[in-house]
Amino acid sequence: MANTAFSVEGRKALVTGGASGIGATTAGILRDLGADVVLSDVNADGLDSRSAELGNCPTFLCDVSDEPQVEGMVKAAAAALGGLDIVVNSAGLVDEVKYALERDMEPWQRVMDVNFKGTLQVCRAAARIMVPQKRGAIVNVASVNGPGGWPRRTAYGPSKAAVIAVTKELACEWGEHGVRVNAVGPGYIATPMVQGLIDVGKVDTERLSNRTPLGRLGTPEEVGQSIAFLASDWASYISGETLFVDGGWMAYGGAGDVKTF
Ligand SMILES: NC(=O)c1ccc[n+]([C@@H]2O[C@H](COP(=O)([O-])OP(=O)(O)OC[C@H]3O[C@@H](n4cnc5c(N)ncnc54)[C@H](O)[C@@H]3O)[C@@H](O)[C@H]2O)c1
């Protein structure tokens, strides 16, 4: 008999990147669906204000690129929650937007360390709890820039391609222990990250909308709902998957404007 009640009622959920954008919104959605939620981020002020909005949920300052910090944070989060059922890896950085031949490798390494290594490190720390308990759902946040090539994003795109790849690896390793690992691949979503790029002229909203079959940018809520689905029992037979939440971006292979090509 089908499970007709979509819910994460009573689940214990940790959201990284929870101070802003997709992470902050996802935490609210999980909470509204009945989960107990804690937030982690490097942004202390952002954590405080989002926690206040969510009824003073516990927060943990942590740079996901630093493994000892991650190990301590995940243990502390699980202790505060009284368990760990769901982890959402939304912490992430944008790229410098420089050509490969002109960029420095230090900022390149930083993007890889936060977006890829950070995601893997949080997955590992979570699995140390989830594998022995034989239960858990992890949702990583990748991007359409993982499978797609963008000029001047030689760190961001590869970091997200690696997130998609490692999501599959970990799903294969931990599936027998009842731990599912999936990802979402957002297109362009109206978050502070993208607003920052719009403000400095590195993103043109109109061109992006014209390139997107649904004709607009996405909202953090639309990504958060897909994350909640993948974290819930409704996705109980889905693992290793990346669900693109992109308004059809990945489906379009034309010459630049959906309406004319
Ligand atoms: N907004 C989009 O269009 C879009 C598209 C595809 C993928 N994504 C991905 O979605 C995720 C969330 O992005 P967003 O748009 O909500 O951006 P955002 O900037 O609003 O949120 C990202 C959060 O990650 C935190 N963070 C950054 N470095 C960190 C670190 N080292 N350790 C812990 N936390 C750190 C930031 O402080 C911030 O709160 C990112 O992984 C991003 O790459 C976003």
PDB file of C-alpha atoms and ligand atoms in Angstrom:
ATOM      1  CA  MET A   1       0.000   0.000   0.000  1.00  0.00           C
ATOM      2  CA  ALA A   2       1.348   3.424  -0.962  1.00  0.00           C
ATOM      3  CA  ASN A   3       2.455   5.830   1.728  1.00  0.00           C
ATOM      4  CA  THR A   4       0.129   8.746   1.067  1.00  0.00           C
ATOM      5  CA  ALA A   5       1.362  11.047   3.844  1.00  0.00           C
ATOM      6  CA  PHE A   6       4.261  13.219   2.711  1.00  0.00           C
ATOM      7  CA  SER A   7       6.086  14.103   5.898  1.00  0.00           C
ATOM      8  CA  VAL A   8       9.396  14.281   7.709  1.00  0.00           C
ATOM      9  CA  GLU A   9       7.592  14.395  11.061  1.00  0.00           C
ATOM     10  CA  GLY A  10       9.946  13.859  13.994  1.00  0.00           C
ATOM     11  CA  ARG A  11      13.045  13.481  11.800  1.00  0.00           C
ATOM     12  CA  LYS A  12      16.273  15.048  13.038  1.00  0.00           C
ATOM     13  CA  ALA A  13      17.752  17.283  10.350  1.00  0.00           C
ATOM     14  CA  LEU A  14      21.021  19.207   9.963  1.00  0.00           C
ATOM     15  CA  VAL A  15      21.288  21.853   7.246  1.00  0.00           C
ATOM     16  CA  THR A  16      24.679  23.328   6.288  1.00  0.00           C
ATOM     17  CA  GLY A  17      24.663  26.709   4.593  1.00  0.00           C
ATOM     18  CA  GLY A  18      21.585  27.182   6.755  1.00  0.00           C
ATOM     19  CA  ALA A  19      22.124  30.901   7.315  1.00  0.00           C
ATOM     20  CA  SER A  20      21.094  31.961   3.816  1.00  0.00           C
ATOM     21  CA  GLY A  21      19.391  31.174   0.533  1.00  0.00           C
ATOM     22  CA  ILE A  22      18.530  27.583  -0.334  1.00  0.00           C
ATOM     23  CA  GLY A  23      19.777  26.182   2.994  1.00  0.00           C
ATOM     24  CA  ALA A  24      17.863  28.690   5.116  1.00  0.00           C
ATOM     25  CA  THR A  25      14.684  28.133   3.106  1.00  0.00           C
ATOM     26  CA  THR A  26      15.040  24.338   3.148  1.00  0.00           C
ATOM     27  CA  ALA A  27      15.455  24.371   6.916  1.00  0.00           C
ATOM     28  CA  GLY A  28      12.132  26.231   7.194  1.00  0.00           C
ATOM     29  CA  ILE A  29      10.386  23.769   4.881  1.00  0.00           C
ATOM     30  CA  LEU A  30      11.696  20.754   6.813  1.00  0.00           C
ATOM     31  CA  ARG A  31      10.644  22.390  10.059  1.00  0.00           C
ATOM     32  CA  ASP A  32       7.157  23.127   8.666  1.00  0.00           C
ATOM     33  CA  LEU A  33       6.909  19.456   7.618  1.00  0.00           C
ATOM     34  CA  GLY A  34       7.531  18.360  11.200  1.00  0.00           C
ATOM     35  CA  ALA A  35      11.312  17.843  11.411  1.00  0.00           C
ATOM     36  CA  ASP A  36      13.544  19.033  14.245  1.00  0.00           C
ATOM     37  CA  VAL A  37      16.129  21.228  12.548  1.00  0.00           C
ATOM     38  CA  VAL A  38      19.572  22.606  13.368  1.00  0.00           C
ATOM     39  CA  LEU A  39      21.581  24.991  11.220  1.00  0.00           C
ATOM     40  CA  SER A  40      25.288  25.249  10.483  1.00  0.00           C
ATOM     41  CA  ASP A  41      27.195  27.934   8.584  1.00  0.00           C
ATOM     42  CA  VAL A  42      30.274  30.211   8.712  1.00  0.00           C
ATOM     43  CA  ASN A  43      28.020  33.262   8.945  1.00  0.00           C
ATOM     44  CA  ALA A  44      27.335  33.803  12.661  1.00  0.00           C
ATOM     45  CA  ASP A  45      24.941  36.757  12.200  1.00  0.00           C
ATOM     46  CA  GLY A  46      23.012  34.910   9.504  1.00  0.00           C
ATOM     47  CA  LEU A  47      22.721  31.864  11.748  1.00  0.00           C
ATOM     48  CA  ASP A  48      21.388  33.991  14.594  1.00  0.00           C
ATOM     49  CA  SER A  49      18.737  35.687  12.520  1.00  0.00           C
ATOM     50  CA  ARG A  50      17.561  32.525  10.711  1.00  0.00           C
ATOM     51  CA  SER A  51      17.490  30.634  14.015  1.00  0.00           C
ATOM     52  CA  ALA A  52      15.322  33.374  15.535  1.00  0.00           C
ATOM     53  CA  GLU A  53      12.931  33.119  12.565  1.00  0.00           C
ATOM     54  CA  LEU A  54      12.722  29.350  13.094  1.00  0.00           C
ATOM     55  CA  GLY A  55      11.925  29.586  16.817  1.00  0.00           C
ATOM     56  CA  ASN A  56      15.518  29.596  18.120  1.00  0.00           C
ATOM     57  CA  CYS A  57      16.685  26.304  16.701  1.00  0.00           C
ATOM     58  CA  PRO A  58      20.269  25.319  17.646  1.00  0.00           C
ATOM     59  CA  THR A  59      23.052  26.645  15.420  1.00  0.00           C
ATOM     60  CA  PHE A  60      26.645  25.551  14.859  1.00  0.00           C
ATOM     61  CA  LEU A  61      29.379  27.753  13.459  1.00  0.00           C
ATOM     62  CA  CYS A  62      31.492  25.581  11.155  1.00  0.00           C
ATOM     63  CA  ASP A  63      33.622  25.939   8.044  1.00  0.00           C
ATOM     64  CA  VAL A  64      32.808  22.786   6.076  1.00  0.00           C
ATOM     65  CA  SER A  65      36.261  22.787   4.446  1.00  0.00           C
ATOM     66  CA  ASP A  66      37.873  22.067   7.837  1.00  0.00           C
ATOM     67  CA  GLU A  67      37.493  18.392   8.720  1.00  0.00           C
ATOM     68  CA  PRO A  68      38.025  18.613  12.496  1.00  0.00           C
ATOM     69  CA  GLN A  69      35.416  21.397  12.655  1.00  0.00           C
ATOM     70  CA  VAL A  70      33.016  19.272  10.602  1.00  0.00           C
ATOM     71  CA  GLU A  71      33.470  16.168  12.733  1.00  0.00           C
ATOM     72  CA  GLY A  72      32.839  18.198  15.898  1.00  0.00           C
ATOM     73  CA  MET A  73      29.882  20.065  14.404  1.00  0.00           C
ATOM     74  CA  VAL A  74      28.060  16.952  13.175  1.00  0.00           C
ATOM     75  CA  LYS A  75      28.519  15.209  16.541  1.00  0.00           C
ATOM     76  CA  ALA A  76      27.282  18.306  18.394  1.00  0.00           C
ATOM     77  CA  ALA A  77      24.333  18.703  16.012  1.00  0.00           C
ATOM     78  CA  ALA A  78      23.295  15.064  16.491  1.00  0.00           C
ATOM     79  CA  ALA A  79      23.613  15.446  20.267  1.00  0.00           C
ATOM     80  CA  ALA A  80      21.439  18.589  20.239  1.00  0.00           C
ATOM     81  CA  LEU A  81      18.846  16.887  18.047  1.00  0.00           C
ATOM     82  CA  GLY A  82      18.938  13.556  19.875  1.00  0.00           C
ATOM     83  CA  GLY A  83      19.776  11.731  16.628  1.00  0.00           C
ATOM     84  CA  LEU A  84      20.454  12.375  12.957  1.00  0.00           C
ATOM     85  CA  ASP A  85      18.133  11.311  10.132  1.00  0.00           C
ATOM     86  CA  ILE A  86      18.576  13.982   7.469  1.00  0.00           C
ATOM     87  CA  VAL A  87      21.558  16.055   6.337  1.00  0.00           C
ATOM     88  CA  VAL A  88      21.302  18.772   3.695  1.00  0.00           C
ATOM     89  CA  ASN A  89      24.608  20.044   2.295  1.00  0.00           C
ATOM     90  CA  SER A  90      23.840  23.537   1.018  1.00  0.00           C
ATOM     91  CA  ALA A  91      27.052  25.359   2.072  1.00  0.00           C
ATOM     92  CA  GLY A  92      28.717  26.663  -1.057  1.00  0.00           C
ATOM     93  CA  LEU A  93      30.720  29.402  -2.698  1.00  0.00           C
ATOM     94  CA  VAL A  94      30.597  31.004  -6.133  1.00  0.00           C
ATOM     95  CA  ASP A  95      33.613  31.183  -8.418  1.00  0.00           C
ATOM     96  CA  GLU A  96      35.776  34.194  -9.274  1.00  0.00           C
ATOM     97  CA  VAL A  97      34.406  34.339 -12.857  1.00  0.00           C
ATOM     98  CA  LYS A  98      37.829  34.568 -14.521  1.00  0.00           C
ATOM     99  CA  TYR A  99      39.226  32.825 -17.569  1.00  0.00           C
ATOM    100  CA  ALA A 100      41.223  29.672 -16.865  1.00  0.00           C
ATOM    101  CA  LEU A 101      44.430  31.227 -18.175  1.00  0.00           C
ATOM    102  CA  GLU A 102      44.017  34.341 -16.041  1.00  0.00           C
ATOM    103  CA  ARG A 103      42.937  32.957 -12.712  1.00  0.00           C
ATOM    104  CA  ASP A 104      44.940  32.198  -9.582  1.00  0.00           C
ATOM    105  CA  MET A 105      44.864  28.686  -8.220  1.00  0.00           C
ATOM    106  CA  GLU A 106      44.421  29.670  -4.581  1.00  0.00           C
ATOM    107  CA  PRO A 107      40.801  30.861  -4.978  1.00  0.00           C
ATOM    108  CA  TRP A 108      40.251  27.843  -7.252  1.00  0.00           C
ATOM    109  CA  GLN A 109      41.329  25.561  -4.421  1.00  0.00           C
ATOM    110  CA  ARG A 110      39.051  27.380  -1.950  1.00  0.00           C
ATOM    111  CA  VAL A 111      35.959  26.746  -4.098  1.00  0.00           C
ATOM    112  CA  MET A 112      36.901  23.071  -4.446  1.00  0.00           C
ATOM    113  CA  ASP A 113      37.580  22.808  -0.704  1.00  0.00           C
ATOM    114  CA  VAL A 114      34.217  24.277   0.303  1.00  0.00           C
ATOM    115  CA  ASN A 115      31.907  22.950  -2.419  1.00  0.00           C
ATOM    116  CA  PHE A 116      33.360  19.491  -2.993  1.00  0.00           C
ATOM    117  CA  LYS A 117      35.630  18.524  -0.105  1.00  0.00           C
ATOM    118  CA  GLY A 118      33.278  20.217   2.387  1.00  0.00           C
ATOM    119  CA  THR A 119      30.288  18.290   1.089  1.00  0.00           C
ATOM    120  CA  LEU A 120      32.191  15.008   1.237  1.00  0.00           C
ATOM    121  CA  GLN A 121      33.441  15.734   4.742  1.00  0.00           C
ATOM    122  CA  VAL A 122      29.943  16.454   6.055  1.00  0.00           C
ATOM    123  CA  CYS A 123      28.667  13.275   4.337  1.00  0.00           C
ATOM    124  CA  ARG A 124      31.425  11.230   5.998  1.00  0.00           C
ATOM    125  CA  ALA A 125      30.779  12.675   9.451  1.00  0.00           C
ATOM    126  CA  ALA A 126      27.025  12.073   9.052  1.00  0.00           C
ATOM    127  CA  ALA A 127      27.527   8.519   7.840  1.00  0.00           C
ATOM    128  CA  ARG A 128      29.557   7.681  10.940  1.00  0.00           C
ATOM    129  CA  ILE A 129      26.200   8.078  12.732  1.00  0.00           C
ATOM    130  CA  MET A 130      23.803   6.954   9.976  1.00  0.00           C
ATOM    131  CA  VAL A 131      25.568   3.750   8.866  1.00  0.00           C
ATOM    132  CA  PRO A 132      25.591   2.114  12.341  1.00  0.00           C
ATOM    133  CA  GLN A 133      21.948   3.096  12.918  1.00  0.00           C
ATOM    134  CA  LYS A 134      21.100   1.697   9.432  1.00  0.00           C
ATOM    135  CA  ARG A 135      19.039   4.741   8.478  1.00  0.00           C
ATOM    136  CA  GLY A 136      19.554   8.170   6.976  1.00  0.00           C
ATOM    137  CA  ALA A 137      19.011  10.485   4.032  1.00  0.00           C
ATOM    138  CA  ILE A 138      21.603  12.939   2.734  1.00  0.00           C
ATOM    139  CA  VAL A 139      20.822  15.554   0.091  1.00  0.00           C
ATOM    140  CA  ASN A 140      23.711  17.435  -1.514  1.00  0.00           C
ATOM    141  CA  VAL A 141      23.327  20.634  -3.496  1.00  0.00           C
ATOM    142  CA  ALA A 142      24.995  20.416  -6.909  1.00  0.00           C
ATOM    143  CA  SER A 143      24.217  22.675  -9.899  1.00  0.00           C
ATOM    144  CA  VAL A 144      23.392  22.649 -13.616  1.00  0.00           C
ATOM    145  CA  ASN A 145      27.005  23.880 -13.870  1.00  0.00           C
ATOM    146  CA  GLY A 146      28.136  20.366 -12.844  1.00  0.00           C
ATOM    147  CA  PRO A 147      27.272  18.603 -16.109  1.00  0.00           C
ATOM    148  CA  GLY A 148      27.213  21.853 -18.133  1.00  0.00           C
ATOM    149  CA  GLY A 149      30.300  23.798 -19.178  1.00  0.00           C
ATOM    150  CA  TRP A 150      30.446  27.545 -18.447  1.00  0.00           C
ATOM    151  CA  PRO A 151      33.331  29.781 -19.496  1.00  0.00           C
ATOM    152  CA  ARG A 152      35.165  31.354 -16.530  1.00  0.00           C
ATOM    153  CA  ARG A 153      33.925  28.844 -13.913  1.00  0.00           C
ATOM    154  CA  THR A 154      36.791  26.353 -13.818  1.00  0.00           C
ATOM    155  CA  ALA A 155      36.384  25.797 -10.091  1.00  0.00           C
ATOM    156  CA  TYR A 156      32.616  26.035  -9.550  1.00  0.00           C
ATOM    157  CA  GLY A 157      31.559  23.708 -12.389  1.00  0.00           C
ATOM    158  CA  PRO A 158      34.122  20.985 -11.597  1.00  0.00           C
ATOM    159  CA  SER A 159      33.311  21.259  -7.873  1.00  0.00           C
ATOM    160  CA  LYS A 160      29.637  20.599  -8.624  1.00  0.00           C
ATOM    161  CA  ALA A 161      30.434  17.820 -11.121  1.00  0.00           C
ATOM    162  CA  ALA A 162      32.412  16.235  -8.289  1.00  0.00           C
ATOM    163  CA  VAL A 163      29.439  16.612  -5.937  1.00  0.00           C
ATOM    164  CA  ILE A 164      27.265  14.737  -8.455  1.00  0.00           C
ATOM    165  CA  ALA A 165      29.918  12.026  -8.830  1.00  0.00           C
ATOM    166  CA  VAL A 166      30.557  11.579  -5.116  1.00  0.00           C
ATOM    167  CA  THR A 167      26.800  11.447  -4.466  1.00  0.00           C
ATOM    168  CA  LYS A 168      26.746   8.305  -6.639  1.00  0.00           C
ATOM    169  CA  GLU A 169      29.857   6.831  -4.999  1.00  0.00           C
ATOM    170  CA  LEU A 170      28.478   7.277  -1.484  1.00  0.00           C
ATOM    171  CA  ALA A 171      25.021   5.991  -2.468  1.00  0.00           C
ATOM    172  CA  CYS A 172      26.720   2.799  -3.658  1.00  0.00           C
ATOM    173  CA  GLU A 173      28.822   2.469  -0.491  1.00  0.00           C
ATOM    174  CA  TRP A 174      26.117   3.162   2.053  1.00  0.00           C
ATOM    175  CA  GLY A 175      22.983   1.794   0.370  1.00  0.00           C
ATOM    176  CA  GLU A 176      23.302  -1.595   2.043  1.00  0.00           C
ATOM    177  CA  HIS A 177      23.204   0.237   5.388  1.00  0.00           C
ATOM    178  CA  GLY A 178      19.921   1.988   4.626  1.00  0.00           C
ATOM    179  CA  VAL A 179      21.536   5.365   3.957  1.00  0.00           C
ATOM    180  CA  ARG A 180      20.356   7.163   0.828  1.00  0.00           C
ATOM    181  CA  VAL A 181      22.501   9.862  -0.788  1.00  0.00           C
ATOM    182  CA  ASN A 182      21.003  12.134  -3.437  1.00  0.00           C
ATOM    183  CA  ALA A 183      21.540  15.615  -4.836  1.00  0.00           C
ATOM    184  CA  VAL A 184      19.568  18.439  -6.332  1.00  0.00           C
ATOM    185  CA  GLY A 185      20.954  20.384  -9.267  1.00  0.00           C
ATOM    186  CA  PRO A 186      19.495  23.887  -9.164  1.00  0.00           C
ATOM    187  CA  GLY A 187      19.431  26.137 -12.205  1.00  0.00           C
ATOM    188  CA  TYR A 188      19.580  29.858 -11.529  1.00  0.00           C
ATOM    189  CA  ILE A 189      17.739  30.517  -8.267  1.00  0.00           C
ATOM    190  CA  ALA A 190      16.968  33.964  -6.850  1.00  0.00           C
ATOM    191  CA  THR A 191      19.102  33.782  -3.678  1.00  0.00           C
ATOM    192  CA  PRO A 192      21.594  36.222  -2.126  1.00  0.00           C
ATOM    193  CA  MET A 193      24.368  34.320  -3.978  1.00  0.00           C
ATOM    194  CA  VAL A 194      22.836  35.032  -7.384  1.00  0.00           C
ATOM    195  CA  GLN A 195      21.742  38.547  -6.375  1.00  0.00           C
ATOM    196  CA  GLY A 196      25.411  39.266  -5.615  1.00  0.00           C
ATOM    197  CA  LEU A 197      26.326  38.224  -9.161  1.00  0.00           C
ATOM    198  CA  ILE A 198      23.446  40.280 -10.620  1.00  0.00           C
ATOM    199  CA  ASP A 199      24.600  43.336  -8.628  1.00  0.00           C
ATOM    200  CA  VAL A 200      28.117  43.233 -10.103  1.00  0.00           C
ATOM    201  CA  GLY A 201      26.852  42.604 -13.630  1.00  0.00           C
ATOM    202  CA  LYS A 202      28.046  38.988 -13.814  1.00  0.00           C
ATOM    203  CA  VAL A 203      24.538  37.605 -14.263  1.00  0.00           C
ATOM    204  CA  ASP A 204      21.912  38.955 -16.680  1.00  0.00           C
ATOM    205  CA  THR A 205      18.453  37.959 -15.406  1.00  0.00           C
ATOM    206  CA  GLU A 206      16.683  38.595 -18.704  1.00  0.00           C
ATOM    207  CA  ARG A 207      19.070  36.469 -20.744  1.00  0.00           C
ATOM    208  CA  LEU A 208      18.862  33.682 -18.192  1.00  0.00           C
ATOM    209  CA  SER A 209      15.072  33.774 -18.246  1.00  0.00           C
ATOM    210  CA  ASN A 210      15.100  33.606 -22.054  1.00  0.00           C
ATOM    211  CA  ARG A 211      17.433  30.568 -21.895  1.00  0.00           C
ATOM    212  CA  THR A 212      15.088  28.781 -19.437  1.00  0.00           C
ATOM    213  CA  PRO A 213      12.054  26.860 -20.792  1.00  0.00           C
ATOM    214  CA  LEU A 214       9.932  27.993 -17.822  1.00  0.00           C
ATOM    215  CA  GLY A 215      10.970  31.585 -18.600  1.00  0.00           C
ATOM    216  CA  ARG A 216      12.166  32.719 -15.168  1.00  0.00           C
ATOM    217  CA  LEU A 217      14.625  32.142 -12.349  1.00  0.00           C
ATOM    218  CA  GLY A 218      13.655  29.608  -9.686  1.00  0.00           C
ATOM    219  CA  THR A 219      12.891  30.307  -6.042  1.00  0.00           C
ATOM    220  CA  PRO A 220      14.667  28.838  -3.009  1.00  0.00           C
ATOM    221  CA  GLU A 221      11.305  27.329  -2.016  1.00  0.00           C
ATOM    222  CA  GLU A 222      11.165  25.341  -5.272  1.00  0.00           C
ATOM    223  CA  VAL A 223      14.599  23.858  -4.544  1.00  0.00           C
ATOM    224  CA  GLY A 224      13.807  23.283  -0.856  1.00  0.00           C
ATOM    225  CA  GLN A 225      10.641  21.360  -1.710  1.00  0.00           C
ATOM    226  CA  SER A 226      12.645  18.991  -3.921  1.00  0.00           C
ATOM    227  CA  ILE A 227      15.254  18.570  -1.192  1.00  0.00           C
ATOM    228  CA  ALA A 228      12.498  17.768   1.313  1.00  0.00           C
ATOM    229  CA  PHE A 229      11.059  15.194  -1.099  1.00  0.00           C
ATOM    230  CA  LEU A 230      14.442  13.475  -1.514  1.00  0.00           C
ATOM    231  CA  ALA A 231      14.939  13.527   2.268  1.00  0.00           C
ATOM    232  CA  SER A 232      11.494  12.018   2.912  1.00  0.00           C
ATOM    233  CA  ASP A 233      10.241   8.438   2.782  1.00  0.00           C
ATOM    234  CA  TRP A 234       8.456   9.271  -0.468  1.00  0.00           C
ATOM    235  CA  ALA A 235      11.917   8.959  -2.019  1.00  0.00           C
ATOM    236  CA  SER A 236      12.641   5.685  -0.192  1.00  0.00           C
ATOM    237  CA  TYR A 237      13.803   3.887  -3.372  1.00  0.00           C
ATOM    238  CA  ILE A 238      15.818   6.802  -4.803  1.00  0.00           C
ATOM    239  CA  SER A 239      19.553   6.932  -4.176  1.00  0.00           C
ATOM    240  CA  GLY A 240      22.577   8.230  -6.097  1.00  0.00           C
ATOM    241  CA  GLU A 241      20.308  10.509  -8.131  1.00  0.00           C
ATOM    242  CA  THR A 242      20.679  14.182  -8.983  1.00  0.00           C
ATOM    243  CA  LEU A 243      17.312  15.850  -9.454  1.00  0.00           C
ATOM    244  CA  PHE A 244      17.663  18.986 -11.566  1.00  0.00           C
ATOM    245  CA  VAL A 245      15.446  21.799 -10.308  1.00  0.00           C
ATOM    246  CA  ASP A 246      16.127  24.106 -13.194  1.00  0.00           C
ATOM    247  CA  GLY A 247      12.958  25.200 -15.004  1.00  0.00           C
ATOM    248  CA  GLY A 248      13.962  22.923 -17.886  1.00  0.00           C
ATOM    249  CA  TRP A 249      17.476  24.416 -18.285  1.00  0.00           C
ATOM    250  CA  MET A 250      19.130  21.009 -18.809  1.00  0.00           C
ATOM    251  CA  ALA A 251      16.500  19.996 -21.359  1.00  0.00           C
ATOM    252  CA  TYR A 252      17.259  22.901 -23.694  1.00  0.00           C
ATOM    253  CA  GLY A 253      19.965  22.386 -26.274  1.00  0.00           C
ATOM    254  CA  GLY A 254      19.219  25.282 -28.618  1.00  0.00           C
ATOM    255  CA  ALA A 255      21.106  28.414 -29.574  1.00  0.00           C
ATOM    256  CA  GLY A 256      20.353  30.703 -26.666  1.00  0.00           C
ATOM    257  CA  ASP A 257      16.713  31.852 -26.572  1.00  0.00           C
ATOM    258  CA  VAL A 258      14.042  29.185 -26.027  1.00  0.00           C
ATOM    259  CA  LYS A 259      11.309  31.218 -27.733  1.00  0.00           C
ATOM    260  CA  THR A 260      13.210  31.742 -30.980  1.00  0.00           C
ATOM    261  CA  PHE A 261      15.497  28.677 -31.340  1.00  0.00           C
TER     262      PHE A 261
HETATM  263  N1  LIG B   1      21.442  30.216  -6.205  1.00  0.00           N
HETATM  264  C1  LIG B   1      21.645  29.493  -7.283  1.00  0.00           C
HETATM  265  O1  LIG B   1      21.276  29.878  -8.407  1.00  0.00           O
HETATM  266  C2  LIG B   1      22.333  28.168  -7.193  1.00  0.00           C
HETATM  267  C3  LIG B   1      22.368  27.384  -8.343  1.00  0.00           C
HETATM  268  C4  LIG B   1      22.978  26.150  -8.275  1.00  0.00           C
HETATM  269  C5  LIG B   1      23.534  25.711  -7.092  1.00  0.00           C
HETATM  270  N2  LIG B   1      23.498  26.512  -5.991  1.00  0.00           N
HETATM  271  C6  LIG B   1      24.114  25.998  -4.779  1.00  0.00           C
HETATM  272  O2  LIG B   1      23.189  26.072  -3.725  1.00  0.00           O
HETATM  273  C7  LIG B   1      23.884  26.165  -2.490  1.00  0.00           C
HETATM  274  C8  LIG B   1      23.324  27.317  -1.689  1.00  0.00           C
HETATM  275  O3  LIG B   1      23.550  28.507  -2.422  1.00  0.00           O
HETATM  276  P1  LIG B   1      22.651  29.797  -2.232  1.00  0.00           P
HETATM  277  O4  LIG B   1      22.293  30.276  -3.577  1.00  0.00           O
HETATM  278  O5  LIG B   1      21.591  29.535  -1.227  1.00  0.00           O
HETATM  279  O6  LIG B   1      23.764  30.794  -1.691  1.00  0.00           O
HETATM  280  P2  LIG B   1      23.880  31.651  -0.360  1.00  0.00           P
HETATM  281  O7  LIG B   1      25.147  32.409  -0.506  1.00  0.00           O
HETATM  282  O8  LIG B   1      22.619  32.377  -0.096  1.00  0.00           O
HETATM  283  O9  LIG B   1      24.055  30.524   0.769  1.00  0.00           O
HETATM  284  C9  LIG B   1      25.237  29.776   0.872  1.00  0.00           C
HETATM  285  C10 LIG B   1      25.574  29.651   2.353  1.00  0.00           C
HETATM  286  O10 LIG B   1      26.767  28.852   2.467  1.00  0.00           O
HETATM  287  C11 LIG B   1      27.546  29.431   3.504  1.00  0.00           C
HETATM  288  N3  LIG B   1      28.951  29.068   3.351  1.00  0.00           N
HETATM  289  C12 LIG B   1      29.847  29.540   2.461  1.00  0.00           C
HETATM  290  N4  LIG B   1      31.048  28.995   2.679  1.00  0.00           N
HETATM  291  C13 LIG B   1      30.907  28.158   3.732  1.00  0.00           C
HETATM  292  C14 LIG B   1      31.801  27.305   4.429  1.00  0.00           C
HETATM  293  N5  LIG B   1      33.095  27.235   4.108  1.00  0.00           N
HETATM  294  N6  LIG B   1      31.330  26.569   5.455  1.00  0.00           N
HETATM  295  C15 LIG B   1      30.024  26.650   5.818  1.00  0.00           C
HETATM  296  N7  LIG B   1      29.128  27.452   5.206  1.00  0.00           N
HETATM  297  C16 LIG B   1      29.575  28.191   4.170  1.00  0.00           C
HETATM  298  C17 LIG B   1      27.342  30.931   3.334  1.00  0.00           C
HETATM  299  O11 LIG B   1      27.715  31.650   4.504  1.00  0.00           O
HETATM  300  C18 LIG B   1      25.865  31.005   3.021  1.00  0.00           C
HETATM  301  O12 LIG B   1      25.094  31.157   4.187  1.00  0.00           O
HETATM  302  C19 LIG B   1      25.369  26.329  -2.851  1.00  0.00           C
HETATM  303  O13 LIG B   1      26.012  25.087  -2.744  1.00  0.00           O
HETATM  304  C20 LIG B   1      25.313  26.775  -4.282  1.00  0.00           C
HETATM  305  O14 LIG B   1      26.490  26.443  -4.985  1.00  0.00           O
HETATM  306  C21 LIG B   1      22.912  27.738  -6.005  1.00  0.00           C
END
